[in-house]
Tab-separated table of C-alpha atoms in Angstrom:
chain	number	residue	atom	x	y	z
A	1	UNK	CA	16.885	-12.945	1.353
A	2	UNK	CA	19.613	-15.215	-0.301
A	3	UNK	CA	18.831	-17.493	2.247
A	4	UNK	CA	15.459	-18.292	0.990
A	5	UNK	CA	16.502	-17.763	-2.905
A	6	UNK	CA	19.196	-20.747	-2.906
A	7	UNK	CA	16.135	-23.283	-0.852
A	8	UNK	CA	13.625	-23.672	-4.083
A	9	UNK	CA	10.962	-25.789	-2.007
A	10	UNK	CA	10.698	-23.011	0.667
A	11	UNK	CA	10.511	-20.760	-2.571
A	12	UNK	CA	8.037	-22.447	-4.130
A	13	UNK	CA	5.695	-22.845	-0.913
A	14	UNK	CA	6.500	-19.131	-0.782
A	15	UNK	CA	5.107	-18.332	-3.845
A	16	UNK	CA	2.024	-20.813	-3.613
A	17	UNK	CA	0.481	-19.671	-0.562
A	18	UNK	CA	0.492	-16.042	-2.514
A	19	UNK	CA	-1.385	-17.259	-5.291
A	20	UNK	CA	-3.790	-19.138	-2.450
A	21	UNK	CA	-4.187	-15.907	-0.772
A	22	UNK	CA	-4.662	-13.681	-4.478
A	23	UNK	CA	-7.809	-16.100	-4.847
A	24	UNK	CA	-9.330	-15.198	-1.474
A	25	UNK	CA	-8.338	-11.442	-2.009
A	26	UNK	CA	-10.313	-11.571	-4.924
A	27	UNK	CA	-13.595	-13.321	-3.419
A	28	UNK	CA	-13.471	-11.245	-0.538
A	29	UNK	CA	-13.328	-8.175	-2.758
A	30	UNK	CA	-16.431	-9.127	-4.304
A	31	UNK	CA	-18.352	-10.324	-1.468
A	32	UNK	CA	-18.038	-7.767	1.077
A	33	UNK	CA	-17.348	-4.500	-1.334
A	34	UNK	CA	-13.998	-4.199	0.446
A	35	UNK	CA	-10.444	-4.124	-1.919
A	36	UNK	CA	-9.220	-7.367	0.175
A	37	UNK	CA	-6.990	-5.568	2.123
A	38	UNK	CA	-7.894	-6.679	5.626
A	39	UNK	CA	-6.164	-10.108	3.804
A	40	UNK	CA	-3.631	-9.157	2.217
A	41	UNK	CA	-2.170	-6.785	4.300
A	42	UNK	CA	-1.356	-9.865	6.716
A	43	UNK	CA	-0.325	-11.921	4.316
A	44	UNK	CA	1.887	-9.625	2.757
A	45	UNK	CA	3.155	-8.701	6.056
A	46	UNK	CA	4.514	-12.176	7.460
A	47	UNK	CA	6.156	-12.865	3.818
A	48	UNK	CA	7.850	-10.240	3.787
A	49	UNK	CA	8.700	-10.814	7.451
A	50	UNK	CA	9.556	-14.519	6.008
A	51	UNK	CA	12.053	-13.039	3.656
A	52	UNK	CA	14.056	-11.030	6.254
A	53	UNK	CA	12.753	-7.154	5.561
A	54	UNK	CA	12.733	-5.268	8.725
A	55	UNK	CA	9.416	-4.898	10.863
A	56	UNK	CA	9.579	-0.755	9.935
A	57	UNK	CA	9.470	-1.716	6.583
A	58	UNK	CA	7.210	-4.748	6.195
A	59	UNK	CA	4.549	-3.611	7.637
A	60	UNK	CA	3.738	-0.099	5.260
A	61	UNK	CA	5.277	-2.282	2.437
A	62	UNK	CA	2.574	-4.761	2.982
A	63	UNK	CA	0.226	-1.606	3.269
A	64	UNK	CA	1.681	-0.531	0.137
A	65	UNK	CA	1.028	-3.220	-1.972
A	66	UNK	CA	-2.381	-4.108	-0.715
A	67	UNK	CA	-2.907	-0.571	-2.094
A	68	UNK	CA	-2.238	-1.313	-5.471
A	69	UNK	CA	-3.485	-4.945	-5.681
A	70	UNK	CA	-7.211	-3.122	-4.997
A	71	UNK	CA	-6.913	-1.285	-8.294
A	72	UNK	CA	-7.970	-4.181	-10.557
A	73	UNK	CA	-10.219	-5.942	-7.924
A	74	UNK	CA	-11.991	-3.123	-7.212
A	75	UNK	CA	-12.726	-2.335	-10.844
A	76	UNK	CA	-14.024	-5.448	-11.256
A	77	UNK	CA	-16.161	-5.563	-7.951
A	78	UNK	CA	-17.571	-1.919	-9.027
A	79	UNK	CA	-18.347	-3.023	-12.376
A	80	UNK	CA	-20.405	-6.173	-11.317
A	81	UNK	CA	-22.235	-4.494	-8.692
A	82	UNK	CA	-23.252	-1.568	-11.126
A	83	UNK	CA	-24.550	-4.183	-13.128
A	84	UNK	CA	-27.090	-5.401	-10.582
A	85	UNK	CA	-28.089	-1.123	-10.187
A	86	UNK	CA	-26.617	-0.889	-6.189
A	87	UNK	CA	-23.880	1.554	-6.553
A	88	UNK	CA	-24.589	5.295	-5.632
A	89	UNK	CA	-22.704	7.108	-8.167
A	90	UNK	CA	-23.836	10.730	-6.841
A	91	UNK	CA	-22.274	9.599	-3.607
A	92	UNK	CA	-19.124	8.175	-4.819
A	93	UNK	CA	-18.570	11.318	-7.069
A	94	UNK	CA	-19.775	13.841	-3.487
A	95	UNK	CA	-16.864	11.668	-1.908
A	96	UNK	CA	-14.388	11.975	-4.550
A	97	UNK	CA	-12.219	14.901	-3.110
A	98	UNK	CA	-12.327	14.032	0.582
A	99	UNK	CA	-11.322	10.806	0.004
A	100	UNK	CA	-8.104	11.391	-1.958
A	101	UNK	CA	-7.362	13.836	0.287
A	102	UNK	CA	-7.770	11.845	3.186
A	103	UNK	CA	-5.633	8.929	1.238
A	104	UNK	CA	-2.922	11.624	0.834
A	105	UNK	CA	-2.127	12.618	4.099
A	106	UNK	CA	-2.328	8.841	5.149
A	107	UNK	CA	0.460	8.433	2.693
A	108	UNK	CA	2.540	11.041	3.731
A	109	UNK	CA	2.254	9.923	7.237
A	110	UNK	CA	3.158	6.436	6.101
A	111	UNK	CA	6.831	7.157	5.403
A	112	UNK	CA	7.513	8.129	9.335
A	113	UNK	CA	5.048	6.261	11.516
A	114	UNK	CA	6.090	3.002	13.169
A	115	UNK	CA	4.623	-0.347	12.508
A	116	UNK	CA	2.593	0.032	15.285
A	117	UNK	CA	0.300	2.989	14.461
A	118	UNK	CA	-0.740	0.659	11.588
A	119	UNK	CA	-1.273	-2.401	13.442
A	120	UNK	CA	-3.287	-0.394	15.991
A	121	UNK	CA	-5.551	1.745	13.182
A	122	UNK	CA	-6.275	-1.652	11.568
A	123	UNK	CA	-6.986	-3.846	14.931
A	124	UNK	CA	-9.433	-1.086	16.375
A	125	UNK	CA	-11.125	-0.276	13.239
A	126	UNK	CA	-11.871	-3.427	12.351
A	127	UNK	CA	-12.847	-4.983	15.820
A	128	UNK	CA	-15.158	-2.343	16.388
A	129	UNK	CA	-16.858	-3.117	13.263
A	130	UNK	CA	-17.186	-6.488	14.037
A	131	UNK	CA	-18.518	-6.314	17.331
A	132	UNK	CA	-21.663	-4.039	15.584
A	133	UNK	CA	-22.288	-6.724	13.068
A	134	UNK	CA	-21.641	-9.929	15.021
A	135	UNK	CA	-23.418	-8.751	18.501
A	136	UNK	CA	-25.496	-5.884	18.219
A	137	UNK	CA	-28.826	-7.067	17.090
A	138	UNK	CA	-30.715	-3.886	16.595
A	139	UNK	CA	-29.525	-1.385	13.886
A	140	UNK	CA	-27.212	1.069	15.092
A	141	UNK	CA	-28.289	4.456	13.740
A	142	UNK	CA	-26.530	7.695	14.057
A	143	UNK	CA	-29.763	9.085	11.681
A	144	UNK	CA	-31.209	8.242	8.798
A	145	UNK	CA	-29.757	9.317	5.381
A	146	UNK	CA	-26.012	10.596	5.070
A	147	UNK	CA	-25.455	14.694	6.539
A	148	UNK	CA	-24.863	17.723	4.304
A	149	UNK	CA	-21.806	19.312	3.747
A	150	UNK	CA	-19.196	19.600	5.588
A	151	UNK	CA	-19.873	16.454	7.278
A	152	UNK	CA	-20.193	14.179	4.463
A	153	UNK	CA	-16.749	15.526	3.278
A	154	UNK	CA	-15.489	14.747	6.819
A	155	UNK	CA	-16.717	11.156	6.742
A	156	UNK	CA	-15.119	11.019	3.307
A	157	UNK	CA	-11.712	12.339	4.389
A	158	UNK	CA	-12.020	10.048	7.368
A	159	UNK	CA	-12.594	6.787	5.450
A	160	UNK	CA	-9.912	7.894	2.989
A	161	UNK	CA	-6.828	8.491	6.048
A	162	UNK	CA	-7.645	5.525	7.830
A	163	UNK	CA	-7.902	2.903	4.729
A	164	UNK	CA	-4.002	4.511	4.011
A	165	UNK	CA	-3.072	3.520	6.963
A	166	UNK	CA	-4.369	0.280	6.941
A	167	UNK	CA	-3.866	-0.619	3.363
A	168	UNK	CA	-7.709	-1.394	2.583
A	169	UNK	CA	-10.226	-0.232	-0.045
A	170	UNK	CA	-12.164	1.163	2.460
A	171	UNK	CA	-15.238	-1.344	2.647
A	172	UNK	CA	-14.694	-1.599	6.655
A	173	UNK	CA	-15.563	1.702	7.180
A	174	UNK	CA	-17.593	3.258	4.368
A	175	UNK	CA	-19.824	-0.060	5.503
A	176	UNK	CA	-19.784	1.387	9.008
A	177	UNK	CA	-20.683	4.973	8.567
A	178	UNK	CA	-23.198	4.048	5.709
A	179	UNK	CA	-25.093	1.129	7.819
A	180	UNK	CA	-24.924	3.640	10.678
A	181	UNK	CA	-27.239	6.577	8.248
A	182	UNK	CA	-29.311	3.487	7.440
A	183	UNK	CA	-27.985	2.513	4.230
A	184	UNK	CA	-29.064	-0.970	3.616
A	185	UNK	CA	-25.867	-3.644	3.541
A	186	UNK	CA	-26.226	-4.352	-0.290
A	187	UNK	CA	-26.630	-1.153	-0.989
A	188	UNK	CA	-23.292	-0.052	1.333
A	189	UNK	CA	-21.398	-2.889	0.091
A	190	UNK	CA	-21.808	-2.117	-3.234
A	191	UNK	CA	-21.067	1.593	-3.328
A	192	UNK	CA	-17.276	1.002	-1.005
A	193	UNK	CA	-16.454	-0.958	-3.665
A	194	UNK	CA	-16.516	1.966	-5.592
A	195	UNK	CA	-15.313	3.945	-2.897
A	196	UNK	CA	-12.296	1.438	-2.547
A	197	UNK	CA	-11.076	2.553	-6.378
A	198	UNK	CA	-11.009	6.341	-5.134
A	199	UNK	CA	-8.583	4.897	-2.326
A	200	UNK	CA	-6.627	2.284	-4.306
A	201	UNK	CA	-4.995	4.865	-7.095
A	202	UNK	CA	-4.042	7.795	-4.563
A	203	UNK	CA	-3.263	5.520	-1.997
A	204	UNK	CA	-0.661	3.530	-4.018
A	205	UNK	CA	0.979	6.359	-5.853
A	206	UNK	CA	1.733	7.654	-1.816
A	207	UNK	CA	3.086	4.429	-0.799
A	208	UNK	CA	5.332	4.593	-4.101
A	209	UNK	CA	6.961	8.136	-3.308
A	210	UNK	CA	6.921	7.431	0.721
A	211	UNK	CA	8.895	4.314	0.472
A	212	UNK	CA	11.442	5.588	-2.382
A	213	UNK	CA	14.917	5.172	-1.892
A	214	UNK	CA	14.342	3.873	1.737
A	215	UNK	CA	17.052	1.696	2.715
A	216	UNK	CA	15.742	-2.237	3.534
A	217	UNK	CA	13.419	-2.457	0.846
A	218	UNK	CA	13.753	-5.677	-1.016
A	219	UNK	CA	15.450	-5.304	-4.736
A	220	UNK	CA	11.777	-5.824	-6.808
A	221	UNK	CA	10.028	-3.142	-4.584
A	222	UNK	CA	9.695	0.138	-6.055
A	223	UNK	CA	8.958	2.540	-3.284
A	224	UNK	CA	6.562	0.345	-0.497
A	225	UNK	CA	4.957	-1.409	-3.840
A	226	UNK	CA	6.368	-4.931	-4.215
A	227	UNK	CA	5.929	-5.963	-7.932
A	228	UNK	CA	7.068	-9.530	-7.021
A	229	UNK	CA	3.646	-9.865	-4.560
A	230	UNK	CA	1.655	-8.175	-7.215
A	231	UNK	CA	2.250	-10.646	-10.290
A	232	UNK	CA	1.818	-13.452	-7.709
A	233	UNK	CA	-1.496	-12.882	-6.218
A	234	UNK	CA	-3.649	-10.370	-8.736
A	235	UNK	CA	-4.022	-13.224	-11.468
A	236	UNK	CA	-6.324	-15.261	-9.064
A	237	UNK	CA	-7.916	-12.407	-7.086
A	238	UNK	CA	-9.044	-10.839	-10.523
A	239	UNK	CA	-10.808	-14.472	-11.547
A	240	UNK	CA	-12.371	-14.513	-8.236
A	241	UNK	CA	-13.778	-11.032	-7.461
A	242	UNK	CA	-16.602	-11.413	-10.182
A	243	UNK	CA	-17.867	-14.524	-7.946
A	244	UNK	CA	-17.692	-13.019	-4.826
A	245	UNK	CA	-19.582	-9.880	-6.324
A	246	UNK	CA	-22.500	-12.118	-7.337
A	247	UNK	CA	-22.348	-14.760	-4.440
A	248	UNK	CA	-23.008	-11.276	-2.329
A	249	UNK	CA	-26.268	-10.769	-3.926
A	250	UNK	CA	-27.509	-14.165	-3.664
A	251	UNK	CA	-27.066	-14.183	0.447
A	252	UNK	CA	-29.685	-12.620	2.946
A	253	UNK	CA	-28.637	-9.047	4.838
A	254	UNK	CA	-28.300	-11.074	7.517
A	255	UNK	CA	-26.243	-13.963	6.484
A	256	UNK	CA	-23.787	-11.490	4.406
A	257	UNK	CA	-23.747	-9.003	7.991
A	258	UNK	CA	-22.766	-11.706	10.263
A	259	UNK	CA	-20.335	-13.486	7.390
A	260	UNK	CA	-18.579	-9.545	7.070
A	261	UNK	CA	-18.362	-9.267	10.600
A	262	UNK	CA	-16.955	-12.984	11.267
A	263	UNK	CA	-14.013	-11.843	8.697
A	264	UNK	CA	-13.484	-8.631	10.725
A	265	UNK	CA	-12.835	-10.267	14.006
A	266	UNK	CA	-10.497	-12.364	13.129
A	267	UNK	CA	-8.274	-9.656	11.414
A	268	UNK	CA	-8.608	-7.463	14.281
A	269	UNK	CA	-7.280	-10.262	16.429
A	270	UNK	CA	-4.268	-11.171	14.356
A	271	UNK	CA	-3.145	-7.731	14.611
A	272	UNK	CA	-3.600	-7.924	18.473
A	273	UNK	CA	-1.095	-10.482	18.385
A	274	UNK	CA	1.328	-8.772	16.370
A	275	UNK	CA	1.359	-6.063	19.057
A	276	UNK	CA	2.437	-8.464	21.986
């Protein structure tokens, strides 16, 4: 870490290419209803690889932080797709308690799993979504409309413990299981990224009290929340999520399927590597 203090170009390209990657945090917030996670959660990861924290604690530090950069973006992303009348609110507010529960116990787990459990949560969930959207042609459909209780709780509490583990807002999955009850792919994108705000604020608190007073951590990170990351990247993802939140509704289903599912691969597959 002193190391890469005392050399200010390294710093400085440091601290550039997290302001680069805020921006397309932001615009991939808005486009695909998801908090930006599946981005920043890499990113995050190799810097703080980059500045010497070990693997154990990089990886649900990155996780961490993701967490709490989807606060803002997903406010934002909400807000503009409630403007153009495609967010469920009676499903977001049927998913409420599931999901934080769900978020929770993904938390609590958090502060004794190995790297690996969230390398291998994030690479399966997201491959598997983007093999449905990239080369599946017809609609997968489980049946059509979401289930009654206790079911829809279970999907709820499902979507919230997996997006914990993988530091997301949730938009990967919710997208799944709603596309899969034949929810149309405006219509799912735009109610995960209210889904992602009932992730975001449990989710981040748990990565707070998890990572406290763990030894490694580096000196601006309270619990497995780096403020440094934050104040770098959330100025430019909050004046891009807005634009990706409109570009969304001004592409085809089809276009903004294949575009999502494009995004997933190549997530999945960088996590892939990080296992070998």
């Amino acid at each position: 870490m002193s190391a890469l203090l005392a050399d200010p170009g390294t710093l400085a390209l440091l601290c550039l290419g997290l302001i680069v990657a805020g921006a397309l945090i932001g615009l991939l917030a808005g486009l695909f209803g998801v908090g930006g996670g599946a981005i920043s959660v890499p990113v995050f990861y190799e810097t703080f690889l980059f500045m010497d924290a070990p693997a154990d604690i990089a990886m649900p530090l990155a996780v961490g932080t993701s967490l709490a950069m989807i606060i803002p973006t997903s406010i934002l992303s909400a807000k503009t797709h409630a403007e153009k009348g495609a967010l469920d609110m009676p499903h977001l507010r049927a998913w409420a308690l599931p999901v934080t529960a769900g978020v929770l116990i993904g938390s609590a787990v958090a502060r004794f799993a190995p790297a690996e459990v969230f390398q291998i949560v994030f690479a399966a969930v997201a491959g598997f979504n983007a093999f449905k959207m990239l080369f599946v042609k017809k609609p997968w459909l489980i049946r059509e409309g979401l289930p009654g209780e206790p079911l829809r709780g279970l999907y709820g509490a499902i979507v919230g413990l997996l997006s914990a583990l993988m530091g997301i807002g949730g938009g990967a999955i919710s997208n799944l299981i709603l596309t899969l009850h034949g929810w149309s792919m405006h219509r799912a994108v735009a109610t995960s990224a209210g889904v992602g705000l009932l992730i975001a604020i449990p989710g981040a608190i748990g990565y707070v009290v998890a990572g406290w007073g763990k030894p490694g951590l580096p000196p601006d990170a309270v619990g497995f929340v780096s403020l440094a990351a934050l104040v770098l990247t959330l100025p430019t993802a909050l004046l891009t999520t807005r634009r990706g939140a409109r570009l969304a509704h001004a592409l085809s289903r089809e276009t903004l399927t294949r575009l999502f599912g494009l995004f997933l691969a190549i997530v999945a597959i960088r996590f892939v590597i990080a296992l070998f």
